[in-house]
XYZ file of N, CA and C in Angstrom:
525
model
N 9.210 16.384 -13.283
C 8.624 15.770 -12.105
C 7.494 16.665 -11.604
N 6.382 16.122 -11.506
C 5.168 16.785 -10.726
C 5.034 17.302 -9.455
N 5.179 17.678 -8.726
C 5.336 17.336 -7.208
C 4.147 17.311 -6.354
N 2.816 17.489 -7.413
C 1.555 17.642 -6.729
C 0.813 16.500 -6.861
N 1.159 15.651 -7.990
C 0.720 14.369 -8.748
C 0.838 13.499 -7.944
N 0.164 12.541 -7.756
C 0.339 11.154 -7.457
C 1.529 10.606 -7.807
N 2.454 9.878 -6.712
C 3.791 9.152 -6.992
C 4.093 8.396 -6.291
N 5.188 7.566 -7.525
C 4.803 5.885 -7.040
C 6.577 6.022 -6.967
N 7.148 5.082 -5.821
C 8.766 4.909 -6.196
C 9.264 5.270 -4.904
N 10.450 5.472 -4.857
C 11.481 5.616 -3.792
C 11.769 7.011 -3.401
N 11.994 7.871 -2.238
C 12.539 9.205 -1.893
C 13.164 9.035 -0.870
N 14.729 9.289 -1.080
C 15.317 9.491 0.435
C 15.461 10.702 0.822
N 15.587 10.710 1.943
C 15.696 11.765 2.797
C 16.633 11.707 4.356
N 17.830 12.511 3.660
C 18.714 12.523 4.700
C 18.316 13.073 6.237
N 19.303 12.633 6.998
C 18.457 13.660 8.114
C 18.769 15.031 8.346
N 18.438 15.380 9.049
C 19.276 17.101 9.529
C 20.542 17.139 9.214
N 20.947 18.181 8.605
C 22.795 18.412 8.392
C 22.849 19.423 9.391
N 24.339 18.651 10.313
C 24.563 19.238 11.643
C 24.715 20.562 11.796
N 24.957 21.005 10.599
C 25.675 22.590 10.663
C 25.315 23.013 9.464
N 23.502 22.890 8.630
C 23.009 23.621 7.623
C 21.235 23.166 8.027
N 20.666 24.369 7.430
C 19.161 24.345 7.375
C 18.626 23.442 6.151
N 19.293 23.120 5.554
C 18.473 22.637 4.065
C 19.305 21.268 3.774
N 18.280 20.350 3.079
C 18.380 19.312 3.083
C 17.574 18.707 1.719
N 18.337 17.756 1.023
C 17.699 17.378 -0.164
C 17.322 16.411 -0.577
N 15.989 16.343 -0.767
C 15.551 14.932 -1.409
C 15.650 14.216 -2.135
N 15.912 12.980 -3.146
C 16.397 12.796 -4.294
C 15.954 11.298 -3.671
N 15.810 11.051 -5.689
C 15.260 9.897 -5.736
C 16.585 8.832 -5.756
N 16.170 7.711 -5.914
C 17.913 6.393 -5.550
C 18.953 6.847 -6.665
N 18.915 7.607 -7.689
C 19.846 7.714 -8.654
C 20.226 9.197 -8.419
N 19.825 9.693 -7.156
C 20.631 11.036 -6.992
C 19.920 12.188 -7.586
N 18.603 11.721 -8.781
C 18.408 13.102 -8.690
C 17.337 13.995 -7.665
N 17.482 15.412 -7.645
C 16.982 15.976 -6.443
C 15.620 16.404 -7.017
N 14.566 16.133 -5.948
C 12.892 16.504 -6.364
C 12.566 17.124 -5.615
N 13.164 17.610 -4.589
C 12.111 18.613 -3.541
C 14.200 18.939 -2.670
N 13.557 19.966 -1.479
C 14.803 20.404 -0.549
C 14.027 20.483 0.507
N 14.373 20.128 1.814
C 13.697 20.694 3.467
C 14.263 21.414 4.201
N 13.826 22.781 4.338
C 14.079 24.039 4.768
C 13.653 23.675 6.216
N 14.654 23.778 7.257
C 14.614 23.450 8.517
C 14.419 24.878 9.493
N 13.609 24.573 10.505
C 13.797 26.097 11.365
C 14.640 25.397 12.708
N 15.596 25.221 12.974
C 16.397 24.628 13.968
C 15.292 25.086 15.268
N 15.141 26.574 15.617
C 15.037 27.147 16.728
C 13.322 27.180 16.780
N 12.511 26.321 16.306
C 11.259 26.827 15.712
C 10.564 25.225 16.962
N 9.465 26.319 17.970
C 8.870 25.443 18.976
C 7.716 24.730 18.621
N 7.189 25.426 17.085
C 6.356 24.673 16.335
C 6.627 23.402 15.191
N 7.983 22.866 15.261
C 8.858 21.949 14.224
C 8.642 22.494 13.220
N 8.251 23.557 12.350
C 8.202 24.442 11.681
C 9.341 23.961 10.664
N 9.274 23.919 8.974
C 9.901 23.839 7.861
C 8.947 23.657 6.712
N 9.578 24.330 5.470
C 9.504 24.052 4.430
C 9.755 23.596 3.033
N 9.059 23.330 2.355
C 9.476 22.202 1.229
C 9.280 22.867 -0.170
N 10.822 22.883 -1.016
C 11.098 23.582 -1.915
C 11.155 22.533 -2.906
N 11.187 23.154 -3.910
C 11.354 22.327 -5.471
C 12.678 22.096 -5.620
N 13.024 20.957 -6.571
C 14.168 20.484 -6.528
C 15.427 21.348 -6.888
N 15.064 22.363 -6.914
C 16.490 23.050 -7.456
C 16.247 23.850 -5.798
N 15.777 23.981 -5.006
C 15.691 24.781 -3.690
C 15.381 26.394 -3.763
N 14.802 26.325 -4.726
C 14.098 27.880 -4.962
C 13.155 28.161 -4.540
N 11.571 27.174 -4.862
C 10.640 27.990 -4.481
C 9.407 27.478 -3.603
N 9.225 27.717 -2.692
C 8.306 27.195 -1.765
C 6.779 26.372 -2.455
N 6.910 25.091 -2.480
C 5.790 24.006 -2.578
C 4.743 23.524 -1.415
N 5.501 24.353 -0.193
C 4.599 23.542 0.964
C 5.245 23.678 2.441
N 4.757 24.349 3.499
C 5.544 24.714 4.408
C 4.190 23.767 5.391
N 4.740 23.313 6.799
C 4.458 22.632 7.800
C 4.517 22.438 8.913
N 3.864 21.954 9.679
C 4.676 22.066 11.688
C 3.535 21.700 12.115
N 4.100 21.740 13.817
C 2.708 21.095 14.423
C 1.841 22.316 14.965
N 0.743 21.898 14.990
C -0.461 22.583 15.028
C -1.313 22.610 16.458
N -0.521 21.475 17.214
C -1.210 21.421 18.486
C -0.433 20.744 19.261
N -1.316 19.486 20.306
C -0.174 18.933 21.020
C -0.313 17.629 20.369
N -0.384 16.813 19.474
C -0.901 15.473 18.819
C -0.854 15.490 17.395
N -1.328 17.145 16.954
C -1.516 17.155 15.615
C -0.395 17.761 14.566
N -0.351 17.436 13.284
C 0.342 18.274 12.443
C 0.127 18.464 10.994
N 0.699 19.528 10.804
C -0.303 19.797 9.460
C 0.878 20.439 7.963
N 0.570 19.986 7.141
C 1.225 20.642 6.072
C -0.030 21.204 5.200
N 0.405 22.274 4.621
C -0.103 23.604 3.828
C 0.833 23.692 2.408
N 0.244 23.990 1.724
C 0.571 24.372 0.395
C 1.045 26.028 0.374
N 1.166 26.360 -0.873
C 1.336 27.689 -0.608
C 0.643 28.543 -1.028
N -0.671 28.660 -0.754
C -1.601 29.300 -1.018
C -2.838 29.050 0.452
N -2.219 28.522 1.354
C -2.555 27.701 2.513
C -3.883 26.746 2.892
N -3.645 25.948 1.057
C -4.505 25.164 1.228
C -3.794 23.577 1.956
N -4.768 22.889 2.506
C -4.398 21.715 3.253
C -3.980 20.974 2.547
N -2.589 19.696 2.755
C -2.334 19.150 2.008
C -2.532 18.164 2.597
N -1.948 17.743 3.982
C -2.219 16.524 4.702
C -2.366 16.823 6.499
N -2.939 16.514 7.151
C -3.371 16.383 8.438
C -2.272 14.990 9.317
N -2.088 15.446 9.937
C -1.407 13.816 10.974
C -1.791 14.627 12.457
N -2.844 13.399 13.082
C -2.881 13.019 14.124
C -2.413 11.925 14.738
N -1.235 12.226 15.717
C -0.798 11.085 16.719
C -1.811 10.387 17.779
N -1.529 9.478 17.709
C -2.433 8.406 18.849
C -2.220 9.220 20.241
N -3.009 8.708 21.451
C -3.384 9.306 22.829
C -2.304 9.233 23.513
N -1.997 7.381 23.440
C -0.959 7.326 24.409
C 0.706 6.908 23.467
N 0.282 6.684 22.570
C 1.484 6.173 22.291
C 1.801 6.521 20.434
N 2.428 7.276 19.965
C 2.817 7.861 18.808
C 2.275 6.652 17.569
N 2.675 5.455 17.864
C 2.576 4.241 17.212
C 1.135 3.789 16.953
N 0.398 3.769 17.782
C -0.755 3.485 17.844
C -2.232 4.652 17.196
N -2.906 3.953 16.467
C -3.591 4.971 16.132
C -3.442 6.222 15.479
N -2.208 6.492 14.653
C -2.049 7.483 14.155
C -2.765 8.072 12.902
N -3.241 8.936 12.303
C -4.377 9.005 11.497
C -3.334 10.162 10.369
N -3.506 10.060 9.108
C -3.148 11.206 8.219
C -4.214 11.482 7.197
N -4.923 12.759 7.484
C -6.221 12.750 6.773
C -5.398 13.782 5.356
N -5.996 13.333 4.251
C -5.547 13.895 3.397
C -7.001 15.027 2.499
N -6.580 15.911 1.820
C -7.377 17.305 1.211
C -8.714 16.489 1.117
N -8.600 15.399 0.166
C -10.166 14.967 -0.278
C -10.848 14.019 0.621
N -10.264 14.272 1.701
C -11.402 13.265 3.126
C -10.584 11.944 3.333
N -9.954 11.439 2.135
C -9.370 10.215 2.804
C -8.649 10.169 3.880
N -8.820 8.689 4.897
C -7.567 8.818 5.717
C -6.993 7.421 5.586
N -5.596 7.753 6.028
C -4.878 7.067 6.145
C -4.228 6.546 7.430
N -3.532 4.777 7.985
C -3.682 4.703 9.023
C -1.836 4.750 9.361
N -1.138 5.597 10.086
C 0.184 4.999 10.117
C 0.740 4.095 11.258
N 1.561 3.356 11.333
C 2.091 2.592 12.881
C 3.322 2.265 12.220
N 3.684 1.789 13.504
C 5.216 1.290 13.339
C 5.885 1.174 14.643
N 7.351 1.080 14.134
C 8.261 1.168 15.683
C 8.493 3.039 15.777
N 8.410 3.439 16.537
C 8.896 5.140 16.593
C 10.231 5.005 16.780
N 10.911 4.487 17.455
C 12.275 4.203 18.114
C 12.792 3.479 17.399
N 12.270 2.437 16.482
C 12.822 2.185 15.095
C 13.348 2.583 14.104
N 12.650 3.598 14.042
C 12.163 4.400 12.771
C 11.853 3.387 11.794
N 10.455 2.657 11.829
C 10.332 2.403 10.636
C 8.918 2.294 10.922
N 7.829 2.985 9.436
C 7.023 2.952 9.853
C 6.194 2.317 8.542
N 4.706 2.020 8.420
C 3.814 1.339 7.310
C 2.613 2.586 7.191
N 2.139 2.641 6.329
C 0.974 3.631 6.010
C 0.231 2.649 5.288
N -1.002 2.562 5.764
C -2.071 2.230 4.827
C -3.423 2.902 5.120
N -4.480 2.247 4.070
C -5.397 2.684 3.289
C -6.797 2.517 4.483
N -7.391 2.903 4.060
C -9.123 2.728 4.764
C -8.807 0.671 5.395
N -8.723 0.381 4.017
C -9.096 -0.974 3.282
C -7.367 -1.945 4.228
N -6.982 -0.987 4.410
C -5.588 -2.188 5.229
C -4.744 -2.117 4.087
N -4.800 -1.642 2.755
C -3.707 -2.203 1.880
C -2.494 -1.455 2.262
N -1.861 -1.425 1.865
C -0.152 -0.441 1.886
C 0.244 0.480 0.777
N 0.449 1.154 1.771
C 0.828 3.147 0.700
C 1.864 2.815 0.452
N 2.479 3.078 1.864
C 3.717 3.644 1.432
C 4.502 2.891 2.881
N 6.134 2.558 3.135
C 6.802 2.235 4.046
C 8.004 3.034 3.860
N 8.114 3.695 5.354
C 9.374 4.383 5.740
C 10.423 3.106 6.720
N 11.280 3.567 6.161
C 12.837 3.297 7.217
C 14.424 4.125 7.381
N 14.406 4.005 8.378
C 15.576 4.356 8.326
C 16.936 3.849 7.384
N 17.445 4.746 6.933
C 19.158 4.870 6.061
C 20.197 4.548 7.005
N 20.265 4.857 8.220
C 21.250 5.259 8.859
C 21.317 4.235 10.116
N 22.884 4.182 10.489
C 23.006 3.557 11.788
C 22.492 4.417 13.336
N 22.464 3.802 14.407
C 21.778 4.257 15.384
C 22.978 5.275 15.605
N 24.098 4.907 15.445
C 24.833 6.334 16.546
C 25.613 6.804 15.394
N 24.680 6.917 14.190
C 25.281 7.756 12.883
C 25.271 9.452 13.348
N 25.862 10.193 12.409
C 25.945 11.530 12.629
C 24.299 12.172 11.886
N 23.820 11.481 11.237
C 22.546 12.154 10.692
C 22.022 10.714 10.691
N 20.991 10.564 12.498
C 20.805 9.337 12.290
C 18.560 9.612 11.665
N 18.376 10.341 11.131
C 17.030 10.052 10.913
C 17.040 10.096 9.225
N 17.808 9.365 8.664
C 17.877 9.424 7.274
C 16.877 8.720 6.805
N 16.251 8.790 6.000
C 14.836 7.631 5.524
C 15.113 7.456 4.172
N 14.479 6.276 4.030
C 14.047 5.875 2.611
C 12.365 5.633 2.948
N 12.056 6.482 1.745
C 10.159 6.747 1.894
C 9.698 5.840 0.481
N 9.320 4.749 0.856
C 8.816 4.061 -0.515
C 7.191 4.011 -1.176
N 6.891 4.691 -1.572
C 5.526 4.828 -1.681
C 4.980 3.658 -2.489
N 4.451 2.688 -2.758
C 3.885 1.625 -3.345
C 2.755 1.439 -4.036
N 2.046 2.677 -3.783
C 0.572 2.905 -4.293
C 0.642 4.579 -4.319
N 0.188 5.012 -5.763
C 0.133 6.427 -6.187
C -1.255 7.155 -4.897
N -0.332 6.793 -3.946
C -2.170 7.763 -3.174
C -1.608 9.343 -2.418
N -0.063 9.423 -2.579
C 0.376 10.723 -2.045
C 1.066 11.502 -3.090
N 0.928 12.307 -3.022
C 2.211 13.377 -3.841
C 3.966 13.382 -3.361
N 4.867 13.809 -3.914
C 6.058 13.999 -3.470
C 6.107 14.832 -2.627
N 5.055 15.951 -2.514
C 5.374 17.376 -1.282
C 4.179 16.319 -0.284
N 2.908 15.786 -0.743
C 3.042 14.920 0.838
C 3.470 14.003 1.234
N 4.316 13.171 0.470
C 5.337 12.160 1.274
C 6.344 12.729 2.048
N 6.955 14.449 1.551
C 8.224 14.433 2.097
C 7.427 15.475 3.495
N 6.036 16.152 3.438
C 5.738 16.792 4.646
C 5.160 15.707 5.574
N 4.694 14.322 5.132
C 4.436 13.632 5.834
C 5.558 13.008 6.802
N 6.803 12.403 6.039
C 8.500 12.145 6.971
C 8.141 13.401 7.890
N 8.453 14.369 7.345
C 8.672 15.572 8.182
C 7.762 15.764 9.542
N 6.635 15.390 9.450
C 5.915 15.248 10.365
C 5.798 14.519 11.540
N 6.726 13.590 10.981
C 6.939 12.349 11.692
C 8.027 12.668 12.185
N 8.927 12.895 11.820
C 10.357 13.256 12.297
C 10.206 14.207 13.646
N 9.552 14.884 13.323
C 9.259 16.032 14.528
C 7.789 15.711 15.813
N 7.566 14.846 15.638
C 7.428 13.875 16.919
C 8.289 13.291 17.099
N 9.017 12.570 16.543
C 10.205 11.375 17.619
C 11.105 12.460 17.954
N 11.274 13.693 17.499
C 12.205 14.109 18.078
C 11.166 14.572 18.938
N 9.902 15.378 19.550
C 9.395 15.476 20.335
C 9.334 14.459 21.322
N 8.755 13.445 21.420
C 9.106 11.690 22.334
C 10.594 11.871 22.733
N 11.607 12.432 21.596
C 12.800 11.876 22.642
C 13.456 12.820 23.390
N 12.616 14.276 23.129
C 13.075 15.333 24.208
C 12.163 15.161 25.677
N 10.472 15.046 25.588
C 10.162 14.240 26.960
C 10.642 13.416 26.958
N 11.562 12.458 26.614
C 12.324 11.171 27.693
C 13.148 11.487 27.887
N 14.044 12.451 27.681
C 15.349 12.672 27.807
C 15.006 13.656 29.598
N 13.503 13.998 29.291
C 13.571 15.847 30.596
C 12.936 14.877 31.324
């Protein structure tokens, strides 16, 4: 498996395990292509993304500002950019990727389910949720990419990116 290549197909991704930092990706038949190295205590949503056996760092990430977020390679070149919309996470969200393209995301946030597409309107890729609402690991996804326009380390830093806004949104609603 490539993890830098263009990829087309299915990746789930469990959510946080209540009582471990690491978490594994795997495609619908179980096998594992990447791991997400969590920083629980980290004010920047801060984690990184290991190769499928969970050895060696492919790509670490977090947010970068108050809107923006960014994943890095490991050599700290850019892999993908996400800017959140002004007022509302859903709206307007932008993921600029290394070679200038961007991409547009929306969806429900509180859903969890979201659509990515192209300049052109077509469709990348669609996230949803795995899990029931008052599951014990309720941000589980299935990431379906439909068009080879991301890699496996930016589909799974892109979830990740995303993940750490709604959990941002649901700590201001909660304070």
């Amino acid at each position: 498996m490539q993890p830098y290549q263009p990829f087309q197909g299915v990746l789930l991704m469990p959510g946080r395990a209540p009582f471990g930092t690491v978490s594994p990706v795997t495609l619908p038949d179980g096998l594992p292509v990447a791991h997400i190295r969590w920083h629980n205590w980290s004010m920047r949503a801060r984690f990184e993304i290991l190769d499928g056996a969970g050895a060696v760092e492919l790509a670490h990430g977090g947010r970068q500002g108050m809107r923006r977020y960014q994943v890095l390679g490991p050599r700290e070149e850019p892999l993908l950019h996400l800017k959140l919309g002004l007022f509302s996470a859903a709206r307007r969200t932008t993921v600029t990727l290394p070679d200038g393209r961007v991409l547009s995301a929306n969806g429900n946030w509180s859903g969890r389910r979201f659509a990515i597409t192209d300049q052109s309107g077509l469709p990348v890729a669609r996230i949803a949720t795995t899990s029931g609402v008052f599951a014990l690991r309720a941000d589980s996804f299935a990431f379906e990419l439909v068009a080879p326009v991301l890699s496996i380390v930016q589909a799974v830093g892109l979830a990740q990116c995303m993940r750490a806004a709604v959990e941002s949104a649901r700590r201001v609603a909660s304070s």
